[in-house]
Short mmCIF file of C-alpha atoms in Angstrom, two decimals:
data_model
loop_
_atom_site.label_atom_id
_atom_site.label_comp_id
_atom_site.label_asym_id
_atom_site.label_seq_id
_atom_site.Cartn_x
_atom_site.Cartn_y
_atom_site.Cartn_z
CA UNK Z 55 -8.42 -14.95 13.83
CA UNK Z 56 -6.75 -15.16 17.10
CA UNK Z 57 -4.48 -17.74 18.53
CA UNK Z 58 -6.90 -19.93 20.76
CA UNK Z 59 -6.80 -20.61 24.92
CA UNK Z 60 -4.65 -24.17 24.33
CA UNK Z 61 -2.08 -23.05 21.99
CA UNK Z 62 -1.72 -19.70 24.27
CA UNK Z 63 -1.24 -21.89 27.36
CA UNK Z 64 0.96 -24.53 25.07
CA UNK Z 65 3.18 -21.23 24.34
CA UNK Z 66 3.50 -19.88 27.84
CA UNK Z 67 4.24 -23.07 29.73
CA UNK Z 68 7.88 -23.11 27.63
CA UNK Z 69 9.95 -21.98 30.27
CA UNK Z 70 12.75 -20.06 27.48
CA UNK Z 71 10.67 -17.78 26.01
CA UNK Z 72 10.47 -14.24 27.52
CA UNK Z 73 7.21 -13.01 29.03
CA UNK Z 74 6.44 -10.27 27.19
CA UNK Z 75 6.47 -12.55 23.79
CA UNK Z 76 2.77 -13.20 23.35
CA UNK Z 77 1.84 -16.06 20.81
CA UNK Z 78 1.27 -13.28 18.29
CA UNK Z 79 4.56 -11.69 18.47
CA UNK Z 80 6.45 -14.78 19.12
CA UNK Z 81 8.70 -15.31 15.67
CA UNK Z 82 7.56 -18.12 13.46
CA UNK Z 83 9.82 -20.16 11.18
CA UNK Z 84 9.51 -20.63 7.04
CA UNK Z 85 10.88 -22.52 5.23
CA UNK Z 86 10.26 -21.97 1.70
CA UNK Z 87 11.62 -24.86 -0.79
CA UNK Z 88 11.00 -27.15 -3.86
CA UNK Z 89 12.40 -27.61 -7.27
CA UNK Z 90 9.97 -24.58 -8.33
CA UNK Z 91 10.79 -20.67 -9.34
CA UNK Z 92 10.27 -18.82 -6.15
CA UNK Z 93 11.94 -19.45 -3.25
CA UNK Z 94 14.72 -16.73 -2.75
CA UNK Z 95 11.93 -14.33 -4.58
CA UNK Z 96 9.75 -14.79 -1.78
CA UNK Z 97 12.40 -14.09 0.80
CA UNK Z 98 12.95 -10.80 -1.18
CA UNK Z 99 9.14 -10.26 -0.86
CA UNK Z 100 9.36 -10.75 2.79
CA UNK Z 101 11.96 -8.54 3.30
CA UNK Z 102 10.36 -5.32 1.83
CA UNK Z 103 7.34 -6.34 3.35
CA UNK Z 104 9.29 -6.23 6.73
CA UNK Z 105 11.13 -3.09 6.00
CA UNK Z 106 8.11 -1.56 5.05
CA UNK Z 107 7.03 -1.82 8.72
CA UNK Z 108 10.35 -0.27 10.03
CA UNK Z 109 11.74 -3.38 11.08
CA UNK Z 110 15.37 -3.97 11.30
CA UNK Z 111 15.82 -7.50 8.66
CA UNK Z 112 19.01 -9.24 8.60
CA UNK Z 113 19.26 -11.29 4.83
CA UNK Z 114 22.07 -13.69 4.96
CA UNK Z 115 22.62 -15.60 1.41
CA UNK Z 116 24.72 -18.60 1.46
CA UNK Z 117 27.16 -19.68 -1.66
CA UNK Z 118 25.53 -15.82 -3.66
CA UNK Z 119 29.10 -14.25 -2.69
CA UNK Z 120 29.97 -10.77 -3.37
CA UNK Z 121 33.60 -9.94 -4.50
CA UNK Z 122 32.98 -6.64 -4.07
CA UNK Z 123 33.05 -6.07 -7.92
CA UNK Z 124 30.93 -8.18 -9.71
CA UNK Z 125 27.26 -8.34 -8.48
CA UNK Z 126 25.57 -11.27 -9.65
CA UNK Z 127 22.67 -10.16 -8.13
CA UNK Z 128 20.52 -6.93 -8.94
CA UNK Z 129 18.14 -7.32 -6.23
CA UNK Z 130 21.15 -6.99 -3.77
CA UNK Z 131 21.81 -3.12 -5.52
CA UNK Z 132 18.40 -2.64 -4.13
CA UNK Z 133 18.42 -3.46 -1.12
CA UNK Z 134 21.73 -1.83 -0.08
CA UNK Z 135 19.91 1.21 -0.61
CA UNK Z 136 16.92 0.76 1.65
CA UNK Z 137 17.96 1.74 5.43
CA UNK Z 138 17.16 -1.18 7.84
CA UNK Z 139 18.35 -3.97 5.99
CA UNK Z 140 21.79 -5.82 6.89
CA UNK Z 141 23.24 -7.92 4.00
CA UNK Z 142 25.26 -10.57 4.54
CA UNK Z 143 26.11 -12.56 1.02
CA UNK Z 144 28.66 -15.06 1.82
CA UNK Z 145 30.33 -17.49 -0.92
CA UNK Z 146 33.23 -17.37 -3.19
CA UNK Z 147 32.83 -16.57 -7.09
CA UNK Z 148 31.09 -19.70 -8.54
CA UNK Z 149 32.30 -18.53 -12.63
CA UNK Z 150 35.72 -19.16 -13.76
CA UNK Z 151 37.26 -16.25 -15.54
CA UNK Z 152 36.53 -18.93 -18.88
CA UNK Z 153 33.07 -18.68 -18.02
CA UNK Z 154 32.21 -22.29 -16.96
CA UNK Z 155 30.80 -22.72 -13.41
CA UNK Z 156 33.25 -23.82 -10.47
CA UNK Z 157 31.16 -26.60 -8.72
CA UNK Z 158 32.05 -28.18 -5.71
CA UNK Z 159 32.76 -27.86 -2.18
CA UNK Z 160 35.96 -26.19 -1.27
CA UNK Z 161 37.98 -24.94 1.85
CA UNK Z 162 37.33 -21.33 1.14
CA UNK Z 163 33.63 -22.10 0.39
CA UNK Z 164 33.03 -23.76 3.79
CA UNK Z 165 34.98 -20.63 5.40
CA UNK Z 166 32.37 -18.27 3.46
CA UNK Z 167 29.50 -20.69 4.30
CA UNK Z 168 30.66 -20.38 8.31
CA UNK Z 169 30.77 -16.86 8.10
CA UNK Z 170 27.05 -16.63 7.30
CA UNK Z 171 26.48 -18.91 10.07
CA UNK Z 172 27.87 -16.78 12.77
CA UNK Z 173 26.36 -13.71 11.45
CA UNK Z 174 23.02 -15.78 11.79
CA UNK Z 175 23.87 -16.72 15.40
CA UNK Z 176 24.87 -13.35 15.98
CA UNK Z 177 21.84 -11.93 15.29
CA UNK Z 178 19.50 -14.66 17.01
CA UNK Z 179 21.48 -14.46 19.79
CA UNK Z 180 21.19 -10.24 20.03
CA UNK Z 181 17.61 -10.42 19.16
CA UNK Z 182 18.07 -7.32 17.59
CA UNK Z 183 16.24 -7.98 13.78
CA UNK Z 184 12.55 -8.37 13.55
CA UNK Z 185 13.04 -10.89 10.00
CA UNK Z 186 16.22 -13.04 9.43
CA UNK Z 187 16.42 -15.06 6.36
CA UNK Z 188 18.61 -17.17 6.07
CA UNK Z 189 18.76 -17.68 1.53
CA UNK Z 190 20.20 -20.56 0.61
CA UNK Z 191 20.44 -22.24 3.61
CA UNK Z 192 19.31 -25.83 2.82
CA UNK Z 193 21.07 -25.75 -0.45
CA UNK Z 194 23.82 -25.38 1.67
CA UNK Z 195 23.06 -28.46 3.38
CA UNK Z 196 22.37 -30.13 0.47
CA UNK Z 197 26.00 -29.43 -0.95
CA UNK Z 198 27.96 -30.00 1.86
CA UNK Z 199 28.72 -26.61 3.13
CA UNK Z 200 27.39 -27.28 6.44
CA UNK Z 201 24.93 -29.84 8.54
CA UNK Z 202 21.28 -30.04 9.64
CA UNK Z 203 22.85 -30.34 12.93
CA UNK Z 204 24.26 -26.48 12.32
CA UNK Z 205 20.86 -25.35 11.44
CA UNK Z 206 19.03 -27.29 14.46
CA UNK Z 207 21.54 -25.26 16.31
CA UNK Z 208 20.34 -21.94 14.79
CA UNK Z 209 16.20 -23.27 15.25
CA UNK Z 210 17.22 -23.75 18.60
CA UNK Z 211 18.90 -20.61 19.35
CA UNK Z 212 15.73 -18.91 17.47
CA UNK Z 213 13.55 -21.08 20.45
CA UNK Z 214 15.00 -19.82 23.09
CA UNK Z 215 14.30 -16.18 22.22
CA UNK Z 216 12.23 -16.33 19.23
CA UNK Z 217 11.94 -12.04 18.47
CA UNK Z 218 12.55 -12.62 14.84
CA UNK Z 219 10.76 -14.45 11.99
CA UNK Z 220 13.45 -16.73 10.97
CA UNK Z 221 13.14 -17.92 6.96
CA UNK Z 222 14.98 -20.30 5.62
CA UNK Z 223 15.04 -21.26 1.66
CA UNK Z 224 16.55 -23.99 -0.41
CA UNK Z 225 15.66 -27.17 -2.39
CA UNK Z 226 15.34 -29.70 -0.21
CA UNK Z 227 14.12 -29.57 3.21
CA UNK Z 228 14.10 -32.44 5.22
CA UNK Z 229 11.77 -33.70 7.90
CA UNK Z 230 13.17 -32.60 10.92
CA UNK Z 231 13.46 -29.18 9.31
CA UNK Z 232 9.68 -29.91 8.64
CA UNK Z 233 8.99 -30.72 11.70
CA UNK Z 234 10.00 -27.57 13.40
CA UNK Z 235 9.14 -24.91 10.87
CA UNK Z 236 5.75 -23.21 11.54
CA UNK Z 237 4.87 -22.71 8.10
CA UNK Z 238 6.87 -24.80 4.82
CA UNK Z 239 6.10 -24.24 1.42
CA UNK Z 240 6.72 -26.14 -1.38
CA UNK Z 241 7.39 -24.01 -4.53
CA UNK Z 242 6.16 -27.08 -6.61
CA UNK Z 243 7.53 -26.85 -10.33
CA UNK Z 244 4.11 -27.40 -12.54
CA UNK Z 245 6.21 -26.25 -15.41
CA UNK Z 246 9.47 -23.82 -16.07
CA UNK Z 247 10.71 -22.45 -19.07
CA UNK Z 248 14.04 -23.98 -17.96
CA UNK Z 249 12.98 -27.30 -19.66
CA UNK Z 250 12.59 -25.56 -22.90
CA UNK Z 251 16.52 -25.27 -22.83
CA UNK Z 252 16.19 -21.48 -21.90
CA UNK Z 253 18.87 -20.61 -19.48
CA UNK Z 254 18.81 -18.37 -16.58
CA UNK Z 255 18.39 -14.52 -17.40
CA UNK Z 256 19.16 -11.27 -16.03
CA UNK Z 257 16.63 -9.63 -14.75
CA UNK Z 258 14.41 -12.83 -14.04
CA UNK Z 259 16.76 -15.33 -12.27
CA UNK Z 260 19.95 -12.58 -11.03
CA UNK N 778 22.09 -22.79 -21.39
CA UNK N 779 20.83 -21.72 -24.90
CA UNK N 780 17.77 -21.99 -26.57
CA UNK N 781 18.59 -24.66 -28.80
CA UNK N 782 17.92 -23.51 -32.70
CA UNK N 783 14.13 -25.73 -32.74
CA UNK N 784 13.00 -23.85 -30.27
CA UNK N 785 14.38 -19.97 -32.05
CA UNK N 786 12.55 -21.24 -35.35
CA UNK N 787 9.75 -21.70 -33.54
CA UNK N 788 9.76 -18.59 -31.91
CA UNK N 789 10.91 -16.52 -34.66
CA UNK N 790 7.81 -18.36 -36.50
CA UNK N 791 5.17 -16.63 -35.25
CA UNK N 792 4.57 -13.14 -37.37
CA UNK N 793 3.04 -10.96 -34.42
CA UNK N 794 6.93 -11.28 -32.87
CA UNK N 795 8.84 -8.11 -33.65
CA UNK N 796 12.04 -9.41 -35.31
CA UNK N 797 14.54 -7.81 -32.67
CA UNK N 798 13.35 -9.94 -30.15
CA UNK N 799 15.66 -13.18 -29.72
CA UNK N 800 13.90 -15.76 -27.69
CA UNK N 801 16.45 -14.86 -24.98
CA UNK N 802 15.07 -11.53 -24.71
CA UNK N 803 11.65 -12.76 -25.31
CA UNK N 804 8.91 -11.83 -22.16
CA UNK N 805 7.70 -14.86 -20.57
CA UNK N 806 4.66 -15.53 -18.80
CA UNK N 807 4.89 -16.69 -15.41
CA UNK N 808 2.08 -18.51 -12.49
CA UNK N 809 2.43 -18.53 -9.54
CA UNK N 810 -0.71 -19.87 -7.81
CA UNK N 811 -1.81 -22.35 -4.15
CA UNK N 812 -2.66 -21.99 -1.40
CA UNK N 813 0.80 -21.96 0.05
CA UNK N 814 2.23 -18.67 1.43
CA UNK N 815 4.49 -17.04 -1.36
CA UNK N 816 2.92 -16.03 -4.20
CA UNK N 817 2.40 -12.25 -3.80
CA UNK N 818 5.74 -12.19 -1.46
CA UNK N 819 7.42 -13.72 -5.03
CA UNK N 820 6.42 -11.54 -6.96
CA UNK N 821 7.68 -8.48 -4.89
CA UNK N 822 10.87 -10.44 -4.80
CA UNK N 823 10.85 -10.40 -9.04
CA UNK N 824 10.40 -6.76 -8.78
CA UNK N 825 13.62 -5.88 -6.85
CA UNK N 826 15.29 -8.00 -8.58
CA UNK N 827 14.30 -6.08 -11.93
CA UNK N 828 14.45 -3.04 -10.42
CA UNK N 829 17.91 -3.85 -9.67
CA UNK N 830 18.72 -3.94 -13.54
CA UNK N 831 17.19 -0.57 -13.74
CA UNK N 832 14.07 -2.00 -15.66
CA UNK N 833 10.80 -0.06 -15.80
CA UNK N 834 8.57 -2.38 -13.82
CA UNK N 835 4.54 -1.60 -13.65
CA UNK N 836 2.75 -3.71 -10.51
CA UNK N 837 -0.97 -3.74 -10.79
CA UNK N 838 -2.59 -5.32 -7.40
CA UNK N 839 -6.28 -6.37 -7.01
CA UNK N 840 -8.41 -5.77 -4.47
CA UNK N 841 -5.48 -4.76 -2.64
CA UNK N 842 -6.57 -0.49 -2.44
CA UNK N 843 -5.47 2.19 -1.05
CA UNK N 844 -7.37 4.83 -0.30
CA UNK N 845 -4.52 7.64 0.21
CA UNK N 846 -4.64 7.08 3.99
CA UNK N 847 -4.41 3.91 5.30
CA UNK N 848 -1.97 1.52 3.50
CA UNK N 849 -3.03 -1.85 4.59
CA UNK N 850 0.30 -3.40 2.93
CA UNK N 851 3.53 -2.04 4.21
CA UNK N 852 5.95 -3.44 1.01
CA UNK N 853 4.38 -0.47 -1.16
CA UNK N 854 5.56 1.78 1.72
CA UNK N 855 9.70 0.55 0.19
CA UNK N 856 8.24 -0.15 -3.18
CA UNK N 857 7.30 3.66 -3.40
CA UNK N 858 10.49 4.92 -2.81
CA UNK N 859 12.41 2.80 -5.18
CA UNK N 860 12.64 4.76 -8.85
CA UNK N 861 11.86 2.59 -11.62
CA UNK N 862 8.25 0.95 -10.52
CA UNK N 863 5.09 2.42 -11.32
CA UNK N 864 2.70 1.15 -8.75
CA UNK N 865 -0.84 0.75 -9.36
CA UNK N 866 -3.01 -0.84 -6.41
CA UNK N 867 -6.95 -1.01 -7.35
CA UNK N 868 -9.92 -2.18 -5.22
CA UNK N 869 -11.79 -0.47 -3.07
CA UNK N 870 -11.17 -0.69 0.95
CA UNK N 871 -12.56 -4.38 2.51
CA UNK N 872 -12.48 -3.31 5.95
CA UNK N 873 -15.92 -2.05 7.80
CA UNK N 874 -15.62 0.50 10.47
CA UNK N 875 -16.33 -1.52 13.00
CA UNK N 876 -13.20 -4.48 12.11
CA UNK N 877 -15.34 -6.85 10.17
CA UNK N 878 -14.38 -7.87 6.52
CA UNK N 879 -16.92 -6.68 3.63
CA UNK N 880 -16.74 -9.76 1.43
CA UNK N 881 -18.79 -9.66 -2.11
CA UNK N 882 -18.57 -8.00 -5.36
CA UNK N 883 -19.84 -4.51 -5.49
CA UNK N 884 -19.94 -2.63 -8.72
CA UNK N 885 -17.30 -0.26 -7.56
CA UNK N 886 -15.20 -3.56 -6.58
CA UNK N 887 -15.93 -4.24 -10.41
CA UNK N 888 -14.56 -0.92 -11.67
CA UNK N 889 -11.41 -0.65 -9.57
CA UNK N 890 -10.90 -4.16 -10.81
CA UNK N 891 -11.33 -2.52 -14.50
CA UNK N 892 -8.84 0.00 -13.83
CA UNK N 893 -6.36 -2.79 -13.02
CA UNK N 894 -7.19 -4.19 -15.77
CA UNK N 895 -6.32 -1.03 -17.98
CA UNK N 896 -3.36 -0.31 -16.82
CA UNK N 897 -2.38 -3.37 -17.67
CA UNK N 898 -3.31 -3.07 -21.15
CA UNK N 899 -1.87 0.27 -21.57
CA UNK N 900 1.27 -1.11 -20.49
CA UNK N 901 1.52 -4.26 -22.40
CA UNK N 902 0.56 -2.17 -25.84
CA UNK N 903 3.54 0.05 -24.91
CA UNK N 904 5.69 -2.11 -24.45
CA UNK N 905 8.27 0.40 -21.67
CA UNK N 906 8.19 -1.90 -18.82
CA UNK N 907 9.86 -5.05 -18.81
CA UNK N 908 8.42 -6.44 -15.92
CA UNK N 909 4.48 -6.34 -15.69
CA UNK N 910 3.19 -7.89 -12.40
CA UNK N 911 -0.47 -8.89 -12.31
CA UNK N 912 -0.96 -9.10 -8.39
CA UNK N 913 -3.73 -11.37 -7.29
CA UNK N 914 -5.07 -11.37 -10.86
CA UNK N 915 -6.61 -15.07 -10.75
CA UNK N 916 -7.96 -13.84 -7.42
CA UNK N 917 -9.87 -11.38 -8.51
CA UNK N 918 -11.23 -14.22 -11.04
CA UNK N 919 -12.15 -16.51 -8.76
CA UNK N 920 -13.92 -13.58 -6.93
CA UNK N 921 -15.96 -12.48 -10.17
CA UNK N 922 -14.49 -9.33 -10.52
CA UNK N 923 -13.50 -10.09 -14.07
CA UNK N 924 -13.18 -13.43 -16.02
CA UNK N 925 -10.82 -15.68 -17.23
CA UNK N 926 -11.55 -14.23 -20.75
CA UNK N 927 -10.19 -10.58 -19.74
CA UNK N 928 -6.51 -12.48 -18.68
CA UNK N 929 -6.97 -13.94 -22.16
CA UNK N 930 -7.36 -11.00 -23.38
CA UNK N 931 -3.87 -9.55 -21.72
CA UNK N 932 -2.33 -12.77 -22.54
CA UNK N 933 -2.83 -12.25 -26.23
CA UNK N 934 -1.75 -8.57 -26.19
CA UNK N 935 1.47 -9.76 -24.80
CA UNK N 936 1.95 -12.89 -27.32
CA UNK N 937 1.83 -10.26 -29.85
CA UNK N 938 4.40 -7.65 -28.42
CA UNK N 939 6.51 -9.72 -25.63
CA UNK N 940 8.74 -6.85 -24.39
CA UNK N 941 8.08 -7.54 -20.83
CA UNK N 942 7.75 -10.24 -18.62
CA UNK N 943 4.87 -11.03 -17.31
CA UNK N 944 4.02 -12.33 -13.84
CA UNK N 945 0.35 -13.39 -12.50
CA UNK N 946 -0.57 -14.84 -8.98
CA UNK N 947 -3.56 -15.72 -7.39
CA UNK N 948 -5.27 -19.09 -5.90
CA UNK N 949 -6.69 -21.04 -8.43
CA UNK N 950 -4.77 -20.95 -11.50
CA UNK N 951 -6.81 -22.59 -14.79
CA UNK N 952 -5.81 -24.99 -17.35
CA UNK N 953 -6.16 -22.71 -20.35
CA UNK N 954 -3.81 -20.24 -18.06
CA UNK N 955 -1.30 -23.11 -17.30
CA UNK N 956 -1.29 -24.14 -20.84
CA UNK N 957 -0.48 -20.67 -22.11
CA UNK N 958 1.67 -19.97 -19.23
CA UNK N 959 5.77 -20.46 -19.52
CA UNK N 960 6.52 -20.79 -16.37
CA UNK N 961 3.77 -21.98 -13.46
CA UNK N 962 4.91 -22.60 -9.83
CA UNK N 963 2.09 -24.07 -7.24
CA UNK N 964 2.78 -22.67 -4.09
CA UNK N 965 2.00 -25.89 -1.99
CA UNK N 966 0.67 -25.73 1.54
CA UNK N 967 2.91 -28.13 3.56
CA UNK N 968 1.77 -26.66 6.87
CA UNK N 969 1.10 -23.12 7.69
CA UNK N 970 0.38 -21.10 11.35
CA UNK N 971 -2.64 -20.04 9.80
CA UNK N 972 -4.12 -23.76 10.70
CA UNK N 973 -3.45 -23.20 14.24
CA UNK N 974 -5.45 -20.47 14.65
CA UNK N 975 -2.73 -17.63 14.29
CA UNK N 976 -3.84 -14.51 11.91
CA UNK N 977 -2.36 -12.71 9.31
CA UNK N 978 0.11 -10.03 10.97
CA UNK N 979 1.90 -6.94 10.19
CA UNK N 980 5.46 -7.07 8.69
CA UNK N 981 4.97 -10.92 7.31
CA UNK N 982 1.80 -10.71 5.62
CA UNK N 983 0.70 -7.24 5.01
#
């Protein structure tokens, strides 16, 4: 299928968009959310897709911190090994050395949340990365981190020079995220083996 | 979260399940099915992520070929370098020489579809990997390359040896498949390009 006359025109007549970005190239947004098992997976998917093609993908994950020691998350030791692919896990450590989880909204966490931001704007702004994804974004919303107004700002940015598919994941999207995207889908829960009382497994869920 | 101890009698209940195996460690059976975008992309996403743990993952794909020359699906391009997976893409090649799709059944359609299918097998009776991805499984149902009846089949083999999980996407998932299935996650269509007349492209879907 190709993109008809009208939505061709519709594209063209925006006055920000560079010339040479024809409706096909032109970046879409995702946003990928829902109380179901797939979200972040699916932004993982996307991203070896993408490098598989050669392009340059910039994966920013919000409140999935690094401390440089303890990697909650195996996919990550993956990726740093495939060239093209610019982590950026932001967040402070979420366990307490007891083992209980640290919830809430703190200085430092905002500070971490921020610094995926910029790294976000950075790269928007450059136009430099073919995919950015932008993991855990709405959560972040959702938990105070930051606003919807900071991620309009990011759509917007991603308007005016739309070179990368921008993907966005999280719980709950809202309907002026809805709205914008280009594609949404809801990872509807039909039934999870978290409501058995199994917890969340290596391997599976980190 | 633990499995509460109902749930690990229950488990441990059932005499086909080798006695080492705590319901923690227990395969499950995942879904992920809809027409939303996601479902393939997911379970690439499950294979880093077990790759990152350094398990042995095996990822059969339907009607998804490659024919040694032209590799229509640029993730197995990453996938192929990563050590751990053992890739296994059946079906024969859909495109005509001059751009048009080749829709239908063929027999040879039938008997890549059958090689899938044996891998799969082979794998679940060994019991090495822990992850087992059937890619586009309940597609290749709904297509009449093999029934519902063969997934039973695989479904049974891994009720009675669990080691690995196992993951199955596709369209139109089933009700016996749901019922039997631990974990099932409908990849709901809120909106998607495709409805504006946009195409599948390089790098996001292929």
């Amino acid at each position: 299928m190709q993109a008809g006359a009208s939505s061709r025109r519709k594209v063209r007549a925006k006055p920000a968009l560079p010339p040479a970005l024809e409706p096909g190239l032109r970046g879409r947004v995702h946003v990928y959310t829902g109380a179901g098992k797939g979200k972040t997976t699916c932004a993982l998917g996307l991203c070896l897709r993408a490098l598989g093609h050669g392009w340059p993908v910039l994966l920013v994950q919000f409140d999935k911190g690094f401390d440089g020691e303890n990697e909650h998350y195996a996919e990550r030791r993956v990726l740093r090994g495939i060239p093209g692919i610019d982590l950026v896990p932001t967040g402070c450590e979420r366990m307490n050395p007891d083992g209980t989880f640290r919830f809430g909204c703190e200085p430092r966490d905002v500070e971490e949340a921020r610094r995926g931001l910029a790294a976000a704007e950075g790269a928007l702004r450059e136009g430099r990365h073919r995919l950015v994804v932008l993991d855990e974004a709405l959560s972040a919303v959702m938990v105070g981190l930051f606003g919807k107004e900071e991620v309009a700002a990011l759509l917007d940015l991603h308007a005016a020079n739309p070179v990368a598919e921008l993907v966005l994941t999280g719980w709950n999207a809202w309907p002026e995220l809805v709205e914008r995207a280009d594609l949404v889908t809801e990872m509807r829960k039909v039934k999870h083996y978290y409501d058995t009382g199994l917890g969340a497994r290596p391997g599976i869920e980190f």
